[in-house]
Amino acid sequence: MADTAHRPERRYGNRPTMKDVAAKAGVGLKTVSRVVNGEPGVTPDTERRVQEAIEVLGFRRNDSARVLRKGRTATVGLVLEDLADPFYGPLSRAVEEVARAHGALLVNGSSAEDPDREQELALALCARRVDGLIVIPAGDDHRYLEPEIRAGVATVFVDRPAGRIDADAVLSDSFGGARDGTAHLIAHGHRRIGFVGDRPRIHTAAERLRGYRAAMEDAGLPVREEWVSPGPTDPERVGAAVRGMLAAPEPVTALFAGNNRVTVTAVRILAAHARPVALVGFDDIELADLLGITVVAQDAAALGRTAAERLFRRLDGAEGAPERVVLGTTLLARGSGEVPPPTA
C-alpha cells in the first residue's frame, strides 16, 4: 500500500492563502505579508519559518489582488481572427514581447471570424479587468465596446479598423499592396487577370479588391465580372473559382490571390494546370521563397508591435484623438508573378 501519511491534501481550485501560511508558521498575517513582499521588520528565524511554510503549502502570492489595489491588473487582451492562421503567429508574438517589456501578461483568444464570438470574447476579457484590448475585428459594429472604453479600457484595433466607433487602428496598406501586385502582373504582359479574395464585408478584402480594380483601370484594362471571385476562403470554394477562370472561353493568364489561404489553394490548382499561369499572392506563406511564389508581404510583427506600443502609450496617459497608422507592404518577386502570358 502506498504511503499517504505525509502526502499533502489536494484541494483543486482552493489555493493556500496567507492565512494558511500564517497558521502553519505560527505567525501573524502581517508578518507573512512582509516576508512575501520582501519588506523589512522580520527576524531571520521568523522569515525562515514563513518560507518553510510557503514551500510546504505551495503558496504563491496573488498578484491579481495586489495589482487590483493599485487600479491596474497588468494584463492585456488580444482578440484574433484565427489562432491557427500563420499570419497571426508573429503578430501575437510581437504583442506579447511588448506586453512583457511593460511587465504585463497577454491573454488571447480567437473569434473564428464570428462577430458574436468576437463580442463575447472581448467583453469576457473586459469582465476580467484587462487594462487594455487589441482587437482584430470580425464584425463591423463595435459600439458594444464604448462603455468599456469610457471606463478606461485602452483599445487598439489592428489589421482592420473599428466599425461605428472612433478608435486607434494600425493597418497594412491593403489597397496599395494589391494595386502594386496587380500592376506587377500587368507590367509582365498580362491583360486577363483574375482576382480571388475573401468576403467583401471584411475591410482588408474590400481594400484589396479595390486595389486590383484600380490597377486595371490605371492600365486601361477591362475587368470582367467572371474574373472576380470574392467569398469564403475554404479550398473548395477557392478551387472552384480558380478552375472556372482557367476553363473560360477566354481564360485568365494571371491570378491575384487576396490572402495566404487563397494563395495556397491557387498554388495547388496551378501546379496541375497544363499551361503556366502567373500568380501574385497577398501575404507571404511558408516556403514561398523556395517555391518561387511572388507575394505582396505584410510585416505582421510590425503590425503587432506598433499596435501594442500604441496601447501602452494610451495606458501611460497619452491623450488626443484616435489615430490610424498605415504600414506599407513589400512586393517580393520570386518567379511566379513574372511568368509571361502565352503567345498563342
mmCIF file of C-alpha atoms in Angstrom:
data_model
loop_
_atom_site.group_PDB
_atom_site.id
_atom_site.type_symbol
_atom_site.label_atom_id
_atom_site.label_comp_id
_atom_site.label_asym_id
_atom_site.label_seq_id
_atom_site.Cartn_x
_atom_site.Cartn_y
_atom_site.Cartn_z
ATOM 1 C CA MET A 1 0.000 0.000 0.000
ATOM 2 C CA ALA A 2 1.312 3.436 -0.919
ATOM 3 C CA ASP A 3 2.424 5.644 1.936
ATOM 4 C CA THR A 4 -0.002 8.569 2.070
ATOM 5 C CA ALA A 5 0.642 9.666 5.623
ATOM 6 C CA HIS A 6 2.770 12.653 4.612
ATOM 7 C CA ARG A 7 1.166 13.403 1.252
ATOM 8 C CA PRO A 8 -0.314 16.935 1.247
ATOM 9 C CA GLU A 9 -4.049 17.083 0.776
ATOM 10 C CA ARG A 10 -5.068 18.150 -2.708
ATOM 11 C CA ARG A 11 -7.529 20.981 -2.825
ATOM 12 C CA TYR A 12 -8.063 21.678 -6.513
ATOM 13 C CA GLY A 13 -9.448 25.156 -7.096
ATOM 14 C CA ASN A 14 -8.759 26.117 -3.467
ATOM 15 C CA ARG A 15 -5.270 27.601 -3.309
ATOM 16 C CA PRO A 16 -3.458 28.078 0.010
ATOM 17 C CA THR A 17 -3.738 31.611 1.370
ATOM 18 C CA MET A 18 -1.539 33.833 3.517
ATOM 19 C CA LYS A 19 -3.837 32.885 6.373
ATOM 20 C CA ASP A 20 -2.862 29.235 5.841
ATOM 21 C CA VAL A 21 0.825 30.183 5.792
ATOM 22 C CA ALA A 22 0.455 32.224 8.981
ATOM 23 C CA ALA A 23 -1.215 29.309 10.768
ATOM 24 C CA LYS A 24 1.445 26.860 9.574
ATOM 25 C CA ALA A 25 4.325 29.129 10.620
ATOM 26 C CA GLY A 26 2.682 30.273 13.838
ATOM 27 C CA VAL A 27 2.899 33.979 12.972
ATOM 28 C CA GLY A 28 0.525 36.801 12.141
ATOM 29 C CA LEU A 29 -0.798 37.753 8.688
ATOM 30 C CA LYS A 30 1.217 40.974 8.650
ATOM 31 C CA THR A 31 4.423 39.015 9.177
ATOM 32 C CA VAL A 32 3.632 36.740 6.224
ATOM 33 C CA SER A 33 2.825 39.793 4.099
ATOM 34 C CA ARG A 34 6.188 41.339 4.955
ATOM 35 C CA VAL A 35 8.054 38.177 4.005
ATOM 36 C CA VAL A 36 6.117 37.671 0.769
ATOM 37 C CA ASN A 37 6.619 41.284 -0.331
ATOM 38 C CA GLY A 38 10.261 41.500 0.780
ATOM 39 C CA GLU A 39 9.598 44.133 3.432
ATOM 40 C CA PRO A 40 11.871 44.692 6.471
ATOM 41 C CA GLY A 41 10.996 44.091 10.111
ATOM 42 C CA VAL A 42 11.121 40.275 10.256
ATOM 43 C CA THR A 43 13.787 38.331 12.171
ATOM 44 C CA PRO A 44 15.809 35.724 10.237
ATOM 45 C CA ASP A 45 14.341 32.858 12.271
ATOM 46 C CA THR A 46 10.772 34.018 11.648
ATOM 47 C CA GLU A 47 11.451 34.542 7.947
ATOM 48 C CA ARG A 48 12.844 31.003 7.739
ATOM 49 C CA ARG A 49 9.693 29.549 9.328
ATOM 50 C CA VAL A 50 7.461 31.501 6.958
ATOM 51 C CA GLN A 51 9.477 30.405 3.908
ATOM 52 C CA GLU A 52 9.307 26.770 5.042
ATOM 53 C CA ALA A 53 5.525 27.069 5.426
ATOM 54 C CA ILE A 54 5.270 28.613 1.948
ATOM 55 C CA GLU A 55 7.247 25.734 0.455
ATOM 56 C CA VAL A 56 5.276 23.012 2.241
ATOM 57 C CA LEU A 57 1.893 24.518 1.328
ATOM 58 C CA GLY A 58 2.841 25.529 -2.223
ATOM 59 C CA PHE A 59 1.675 29.077 -1.568
ATOM 60 C CA ARG A 60 2.003 31.637 -4.390
ATOM 61 C CA ARG A 61 1.426 35.353 -3.985
ATOM 62 C CA ASN A 62 -1.842 36.604 -5.509
ATOM 63 C CA ASP A 63 -0.511 39.232 -7.885
ATOM 64 C CA SER A 64 -4.001 39.893 -9.253
ATOM 65 C CA ALA A 65 -5.248 41.068 -5.884
ATOM 66 C CA ARG A 66 -2.096 43.125 -5.346
ATOM 67 C CA VAL A 67 -2.268 44.977 -8.661
ATOM 68 C CA LEU A 68 -6.019 45.454 -8.418
ATOM 69 C CA ARG A 69 -5.427 47.505 -5.292
ATOM 70 C CA LYS A 70 -3.302 49.773 -7.486
ATOM 71 C CA GLY A 71 -6.061 50.078 -10.094
ATOM 72 C CA ARG A 72 -4.270 48.039 -12.804
ATOM 73 C CA THR A 73 -4.218 44.296 -13.485
ATOM 74 C CA ALA A 74 -1.036 44.264 -15.611
ATOM 75 C CA THR A 75 -2.986 42.183 -18.152
ATOM 76 C CA VAL A 76 -3.944 42.968 -21.738
ATOM 77 C CA GLY A 77 -6.204 41.030 -24.087
ATOM 78 C CA LEU A 78 -5.707 40.162 -27.751
ATOM 79 C CA VAL A 79 -8.705 39.099 -29.853
ATOM 80 C CA LEU A 80 -7.518 37.367 -33.036
ATOM 81 C CA GLU A 81 -9.440 36.167 -36.044
ATOM 82 C CA ASP A 82 -7.918 32.676 -36.114
ATOM 83 C CA LEU A 83 -5.156 31.390 -33.844
ATOM 84 C CA ALA A 84 -4.293 28.721 -36.433
ATOM 85 C CA ASP A 85 -3.615 31.242 -39.221
ATOM 86 C CA PRO A 86 0.183 31.574 -39.707
ATOM 87 C CA PHE A 87 -0.213 35.326 -40.278
ATOM 88 C CA TYR A 88 -1.208 35.857 -36.652
ATOM 89 C CA GLY A 89 1.738 33.981 -35.126
ATOM 90 C CA PRO A 90 4.346 36.754 -35.496
ATOM 91 C CA LEU A 91 1.697 39.403 -34.765
ATOM 92 C CA SER A 92 0.734 37.760 -31.477
ATOM 93 C CA ARG A 93 4.379 37.176 -30.540
ATOM 94 C CA ALA A 94 5.205 40.852 -31.126
ATOM 95 C CA VAL A 95 2.300 41.951 -28.928
ATOM 96 C CA GLU A 96 3.438 39.543 -26.229
ATOM 97 C CA GLU A 97 7.009 40.867 -26.306
ATOM 98 C CA VAL A 98 5.846 44.470 -25.901
ATOM 99 C CA ALA A 99 3.496 43.457 -23.087
ATOM 100 C CA ARG A 100 6.308 41.567 -21.358
ATOM 101 C CA ALA A 101 8.581 44.616 -21.610
ATOM 102 C CA HIS A 102 5.886 46.559 -19.759
ATOM 103 C CA GLY A 103 5.511 43.895 -17.067
ATOM 104 C CA ALA A 104 2.114 42.796 -18.382
ATOM 105 C CA LEU A 105 0.624 39.405 -19.195
ATOM 106 C CA LEU A 106 -1.053 38.787 -22.572
ATOM 107 C CA VAL A 107 -4.275 36.773 -22.787
ATOM 108 C CA ASN A 108 -5.552 35.969 -26.268
ATOM 109 C CA GLY A 109 -8.378 34.139 -27.968
ATOM 110 C CA SER A 110 -9.895 33.554 -31.398
ATOM 111 C CA SER A 111 -13.136 34.993 -32.744
ATOM 112 C CA ALA A 112 -13.215 32.405 -35.558
ATOM 113 C CA GLU A 113 -14.360 35.276 -37.841
ATOM 114 C CA ASP A 114 -17.665 35.347 -35.946
ATOM 115 C CA PRO A 115 -18.791 38.863 -34.876
ATOM 116 C CA ASP A 116 -20.865 37.476 -31.999
ATOM 117 C CA ARG A 117 -17.958 35.409 -30.724
ATOM 118 C CA GLU A 118 -15.676 38.438 -31.033
ATOM 119 C CA GLN A 119 -18.041 40.490 -28.868
ATOM 120 C CA GLU A 120 -18.408 37.689 -26.339
ATOM 121 C CA LEU A 121 -14.642 37.231 -26.062
ATOM 122 C CA ALA A 122 -13.829 40.952 -25.870
ATOM 123 C CA LEU A 123 -16.413 41.566 -23.156
ATOM 124 C CA ALA A 124 -15.270 38.483 -21.236
ATOM 125 C CA LEU A 125 -11.743 39.898 -21.190
ATOM 126 C CA CYS A 126 -13.093 43.254 -20.022
ATOM 127 C CA ALA A 127 -15.049 41.485 -17.257
ATOM 128 C CA ARG A 128 -11.754 40.047 -16.079
ATOM 129 C CA ARG A 129 -10.453 43.594 -15.812
ATOM 130 C CA VAL A 130 -7.788 43.651 -18.514
ATOM 131 C CA ASP A 131 -6.133 47.053 -18.729
ATOM 132 C CA GLY A 132 -6.362 47.160 -22.498
ATOM 133 C CA LEU A 133 -7.528 45.345 -25.608
ATOM 134 C CA ILE A 134 -6.029 44.770 -29.033
ATOM 135 C CA VAL A 135 -8.725 43.601 -31.429
ATOM 136 C CA ILE A 136 -8.575 42.154 -34.932
ATOM 137 C CA PRO A 137 -12.243 42.677 -35.697
ATOM 138 C CA ALA A 138 -14.556 40.086 -37.172
ATOM 139 C CA GLY A 139 -17.591 42.377 -37.057
ATOM 140 C CA ASP A 140 -18.294 45.890 -38.318
ATOM 141 C CA ASP A 141 -20.099 47.354 -35.290
ATOM 142 C CA HIS A 142 -18.028 47.922 -32.153
ATOM 143 C CA ARG A 143 -20.354 50.184 -30.237
ATOM 144 C CA TYR A 144 -20.562 47.420 -27.619
ATOM 145 C CA LEU A 145 -17.060 48.498 -26.509
ATOM 146 C CA GLU A 146 -17.955 52.147 -25.919
ATOM 147 C CA PRO A 147 -18.855 51.642 -22.212
ATOM 148 C CA GLU A 148 -15.590 49.750 -21.645
ATOM 149 C CA ILE A 149 -13.525 52.441 -23.355
ATOM 150 C CA ARG A 150 -15.255 55.136 -21.300
ATOM 151 C CA ALA A 151 -14.463 53.070 -18.184
ATOM 152 C CA GLY A 152 -10.761 53.262 -19.058
ATOM 153 C CA VAL A 153 -10.030 50.128 -21.105
ATOM 154 C CA ALA A 154 -7.482 51.263 -23.697
ATOM 155 C CA THR A 155 -8.392 49.735 -27.071
ATOM 156 C CA VAL A 156 -6.463 49.483 -30.327
ATOM 157 C CA PHE A 157 -7.670 47.764 -33.489
ATOM 158 C CA VAL A 158 -5.179 46.064 -35.762
ATOM 159 C CA ASP A 159 -5.301 44.781 -39.367
ATOM 160 C CA ARG A 160 -8.825 46.205 -39.732
ATOM 161 C CA PRO A 161 -10.398 49.400 -38.363
ATOM 162 C CA ALA A 162 -13.185 49.516 -35.802
ATOM 163 C CA GLY A 163 -16.760 49.759 -37.019
ATOM 164 C CA ARG A 164 -19.034 52.643 -35.989
ATOM 165 C CA ILE A 165 -16.722 53.955 -33.257
ATOM 166 C CA ASP A 166 -13.581 56.087 -33.260
ATOM 167 C CA ALA A 167 -10.598 54.120 -32.018
ATOM 168 C CA ASP A 168 -6.877 53.779 -32.655
ATOM 169 C CA ALA A 169 -6.086 51.444 -35.554
ATOM 170 C CA VAL A 170 -2.916 50.000 -37.067
ATOM 171 C CA LEU A 171 -3.364 48.683 -40.612
ATOM 172 C CA SER A 172 -1.408 47.416 -43.583
ATOM 173 C CA ASP A 173 -1.810 49.214 -46.901
ATOM 174 C CA SER A 174 -4.094 46.584 -48.424
ATOM 175 C CA PHE A 175 -5.211 48.872 -51.240
ATOM 176 C CA GLY A 176 -1.703 49.932 -52.229
ATOM 177 C CA GLY A 177 -0.298 46.431 -51.931
ATOM 178 C CA ALA A 178 -2.982 44.890 -54.149
ATOM 179 C CA ARG A 179 -2.622 47.681 -56.681
ATOM 180 C CA ASP A 180 1.151 47.132 -56.807
ATOM 181 C CA GLY A 181 0.760 43.356 -57.130
ATOM 182 C CA THR A 182 -1.736 43.651 -59.972
ATOM 183 C CA ALA A 183 0.375 46.322 -61.700
ATOM 184 C CA HIS A 184 3.314 43.901 -61.479
ATOM 185 C CA LEU A 185 1.349 41.314 -63.460
ATOM 186 C CA ILE A 186 0.305 43.944 -65.990
ATOM 187 C CA ALA A 187 3.931 45.035 -66.397
ATOM 188 C CA HIS A 188 4.783 41.441 -67.357
ATOM 189 C CA GLY A 189 2.314 41.483 -70.222
ATOM 190 C CA HIS A 190 -0.904 40.173 -68.677
ATOM 191 C CA ARG A 191 -4.260 41.601 -69.672
ATOM 192 C CA ARG A 192 -6.672 38.946 -68.415
ATOM 193 C CA ILE A 193 -6.049 38.869 -64.682
ATOM 194 C CA GLY A 194 -8.321 37.110 -62.209
ATOM 195 C CA PHE A 195 -8.896 38.136 -58.603
ATOM 196 C CA VAL A 196 -9.861 35.607 -55.903
ATOM 197 C CA GLY A 197 -10.354 37.084 -52.461
ATOM 198 C CA ASP A 198 -12.060 36.904 -49.111
ATOM 199 C CA ARG A 199 -15.589 38.057 -48.270
ATOM 200 C CA PRO A 200 -16.102 41.695 -49.298
ATOM 201 C CA ARG A 201 -17.619 42.665 -45.921
ATOM 202 C CA ILE A 202 -14.103 42.283 -44.475
ATOM 203 C CA HIS A 203 -12.226 45.576 -44.685
ATOM 204 C CA THR A 204 -8.933 44.105 -45.914
ATOM 205 C CA ALA A 205 -10.688 42.024 -48.590
ATOM 206 C CA ALA A 206 -12.617 45.033 -49.868
ATOM 207 C CA GLU A 207 -9.477 47.170 -49.962
ATOM 208 C CA ARG A 208 -7.515 44.528 -51.895
ATOM 209 C CA LEU A 209 -10.298 44.159 -54.430
ATOM 210 C CA ARG A 210 -10.360 47.943 -54.788
ATOM 211 C CA GLY A 211 -6.595 47.963 -55.349
ATOM 212 C CA TYR A 212 -6.901 45.298 -58.053
ATOM 213 C CA ARG A 213 -9.618 47.259 -59.838
ATOM 214 C CA ALA A 214 -7.598 50.480 -59.561
ATOM 215 C CA ALA A 215 -4.529 48.899 -61.200
ATOM 216 C CA MET A 216 -6.637 47.512 -64.035
ATOM 217 C CA GLU A 217 -8.304 50.892 -64.554
ATOM 218 C CA ASP A 218 -4.958 52.707 -64.459
ATOM 219 C CA ALA A 219 -3.768 50.439 -67.271
ATOM 220 C CA GLY A 220 -6.958 50.942 -69.310
ATOM 221 C CA LEU A 221 -7.902 47.280 -68.939
ATOM 222 C CA PRO A 222 -11.437 45.957 -68.516
ATOM 223 C CA VAL A 223 -12.477 43.898 -65.508
ATOM 224 C CA ARG A 224 -14.951 41.181 -66.433
ATOM 225 C CA GLU A 225 -17.155 40.010 -63.604
ATOM 226 C CA GLU A 226 -16.193 36.385 -64.263
ATOM 227 C CA TRP A 227 -12.616 37.367 -63.398
ATOM 228 C CA VAL A 228 -13.582 38.488 -59.901
ATOM 229 C CA SER A 229 -14.480 36.000 -57.163
ATOM 230 C CA PRO A 230 -14.758 37.191 -53.551
ATOM 231 C CA GLY A 231 -16.097 34.865 -50.877
ATOM 232 C CA PRO A 232 -15.125 32.330 -48.203
ATOM 233 C CA THR A 233 -11.534 31.163 -48.455
ATOM 234 C CA ASP A 234 -12.083 27.430 -47.953
ATOM 235 C CA PRO A 235 -10.264 25.259 -50.547
ATOM 236 C CA GLU A 236 -13.479 24.022 -52.169
ATOM 237 C CA ARG A 237 -14.821 27.493 -52.933
ATOM 238 C CA VAL A 238 -11.462 28.922 -53.994
ATOM 239 C CA GLY A 239 -10.604 25.859 -56.083
ATOM 240 C CA ALA A 240 -13.890 26.086 -57.968
ATOM 241 C CA ALA A 241 -13.335 29.795 -58.634
ATOM 242 C CA VAL A 242 -9.805 29.285 -59.961
ATOM 243 C CA ARG A 243 -10.790 26.336 -62.149
ATOM 244 C CA GLY A 244 -13.695 28.331 -63.564
ATOM 245 C CA MET A 245 -11.437 31.219 -64.553
ATOM 246 C CA LEU A 246 -8.954 28.830 -66.199
ATOM 247 C CA ALA A 247 -11.652 26.949 -68.121
ATOM 248 C CA ALA A 248 -13.451 30.005 -69.507
ATOM 249 C CA PRO A 249 -13.532 30.615 -73.295
ATOM 250 C CA GLU A 250 -11.005 33.394 -72.732
ATOM 251 C CA PRO A 251 -9.156 32.104 -69.663
ATOM 252 C CA VAL A 252 -7.189 34.350 -67.365
ATOM 253 C CA THR A 253 -3.432 34.241 -67.827
ATOM 254 C CA ALA A 254 -2.669 35.503 -64.325
ATOM 255 C CA LEU A 255 -4.177 35.429 -60.856
ATOM 256 C CA PHE A 256 -4.034 37.781 -57.901
ATOM 257 C CA ALA A 257 -4.759 35.878 -54.673
ATOM 258 C CA GLY A 258 -6.297 38.040 -51.954
ATOM 259 C CA ASN A 259 -4.727 36.338 -48.909
ATOM 260 C CA ASN A 260 -2.471 33.483 -47.809
ATOM 261 C CA ARG A 261 -5.230 30.856 -47.718
ATOM 262 C CA VAL A 262 -6.279 31.684 -51.280
ATOM 263 C CA THR A 263 -2.650 31.564 -52.416
ATOM 264 C CA VAL A 264 -2.096 28.065 -51.020
ATOM 265 C CA THR A 265 -5.140 26.687 -52.860
ATOM 266 C CA ALA A 266 -4.224 28.518 -56.062
ATOM 267 C CA VAL A 267 -0.707 27.039 -55.995
ATOM 268 C CA ARG A 268 -2.175 23.535 -55.766
ATOM 269 C CA ILE A 269 -4.567 24.134 -58.678
ATOM 270 C CA LEU A 270 -1.979 25.800 -60.903
ATOM 271 C CA ALA A 271 0.543 23.003 -60.295
ATOM 272 C CA ALA A 272 -1.748 20.634 -62.210
ATOM 273 C CA HIS A 273 -2.708 23.113 -64.945
ATOM 274 C CA ALA A 274 -1.453 22.445 -68.471
ATOM 275 C CA ARG A 275 -0.281 25.993 -69.172
ATOM 276 C CA PRO A 276 1.780 28.211 -66.887
ATOM 277 C CA VAL A 277 -0.307 30.870 -65.174
ATOM 278 C CA ALA A 278 1.255 33.825 -63.371
ATOM 279 C CA LEU A 279 0.427 34.245 -59.706
ATOM 280 C CA VAL A 280 0.869 37.006 -57.137
ATOM 281 C CA GLY A 281 -0.450 36.450 -53.614
ATOM 282 C CA PHE A 282 -1.201 38.910 -50.833
ATOM 283 C CA ASP A 283 0.578 37.754 -47.640
ATOM 284 C CA ASP A 284 3.714 35.704 -47.558
ATOM 285 C CA ILE A 285 3.389 31.967 -46.940
ATOM 286 C CA GLU A 286 5.727 29.311 -45.613
ATOM 287 C CA LEU A 287 8.215 28.019 -48.223
ATOM 288 C CA ALA A 288 7.114 30.697 -50.719
ATOM 289 C CA ASP A 289 10.762 31.622 -51.249
ATOM 290 C CA LEU A 290 11.688 28.017 -52.073
ATOM 291 C CA LEU A 291 8.628 27.525 -54.288
ATOM 292 C CA GLY A 292 9.229 30.780 -56.160
ATOM 293 C CA ILE A 293 5.910 32.412 -55.280
ATOM 294 C CA THR A 294 5.708 36.152 -55.788
ATOM 295 C CA VAL A 295 3.859 37.841 -52.938
ATOM 296 C CA VAL A 296 2.867 41.192 -51.525
ATOM 297 C CA ALA A 297 4.217 40.807 -47.999
ATOM 298 C CA GLN A 298 2.880 42.444 -44.881
ATOM 299 C CA ASP A 299 5.020 42.832 -41.783
ATOM 300 C CA ALA A 300 2.771 41.067 -39.276
ATOM 301 C CA ALA A 301 5.270 41.553 -36.460
ATOM 302 C CA ALA A 302 5.393 45.300 -37.125
ATOM 303 C CA LEU A 303 1.598 45.430 -37.029
ATOM 304 C CA GLY A 304 1.515 43.723 -33.637
ATOM 305 C CA ARG A 305 4.408 45.714 -32.213
ATOM 306 C CA THR A 306 3.027 49.071 -33.383
ATOM 307 C CA ALA A 307 -0.438 48.291 -32.030
ATOM 308 C CA ALA A 308 0.921 47.150 -28.671
ATOM 309 C CA GLU A 309 3.184 50.168 -28.318
ATOM 310 C CA ARG A 310 0.223 52.411 -29.084
ATOM 311 C CA LEU A 311 -1.839 50.578 -26.464
ATOM 312 C CA PHE A 312 0.750 51.057 -23.736
ATOM 313 C CA ARG A 313 1.191 54.712 -24.632
ATOM 314 C CA ARG A 314 -2.531 55.127 -24.028
ATOM 315 C CA LEU A 315 -2.229 53.250 -20.735
ATOM 316 C CA ASP A 316 0.610 55.547 -19.747
ATOM 317 C CA GLY A 317 -1.647 58.568 -20.232
ATOM 318 C CA ALA A 318 -1.225 59.589 -23.890
ATOM 319 C CA GLU A 319 -4.224 61.658 -24.927
ATOM 320 C CA GLY A 320 -5.511 63.013 -28.206
ATOM 321 C CA ALA A 321 -7.895 61.885 -30.909
ATOM 322 C CA PRO A 322 -7.766 58.287 -32.112
ATOM 323 C CA GLU A 323 -5.184 57.752 -34.838
ATOM 324 C CA ARG A 324 -4.950 55.450 -37.839
ATOM 325 C CA VAL A 325 -1.452 54.195 -38.666
ATOM 326 C CA VAL A 326 -0.968 52.547 -42.084
ATOM 327 C CA LEU A 327 2.127 50.391 -42.656
ATOM 328 C CA GLY A 328 3.465 49.770 -46.138
ATOM 329 C CA THR A 329 3.759 46.414 -47.903
ATOM 330 C CA THR A 330 6.633 44.917 -49.903
ATOM 331 C CA LEU A 331 6.395 43.138 -53.248
ATOM 332 C CA LEU A 332 8.734 40.122 -53.297
ATOM 333 C CA ALA A 333 9.331 38.979 -56.883
ATOM 334 C CA ARG A 334 10.278 35.296 -56.802
ATOM 335 C CA GLY A 335 9.225 33.900 -60.173
ATOM 336 C CA SER A 336 5.509 33.071 -60.229
ATOM 337 C CA GLY A 337 4.496 36.683 -60.818
ATOM 338 C CA GLU A 338 6.985 37.087 -63.643
ATOM 339 C CA VAL A 339 5.673 34.272 -65.851
ATOM 340 C CA PRO A 340 4.740 35.828 -69.223
ATOM 341 C CA PRO A 341 1.348 35.239 -70.841
ATOM 342 C CA PRO A 342 1.143 32.541 -73.542
ATOM 343 C CA THR A 343 1.958 33.730 -77.060
ATOM 344 C CA ALA A 344 -0.831 31.740 -78.642
#
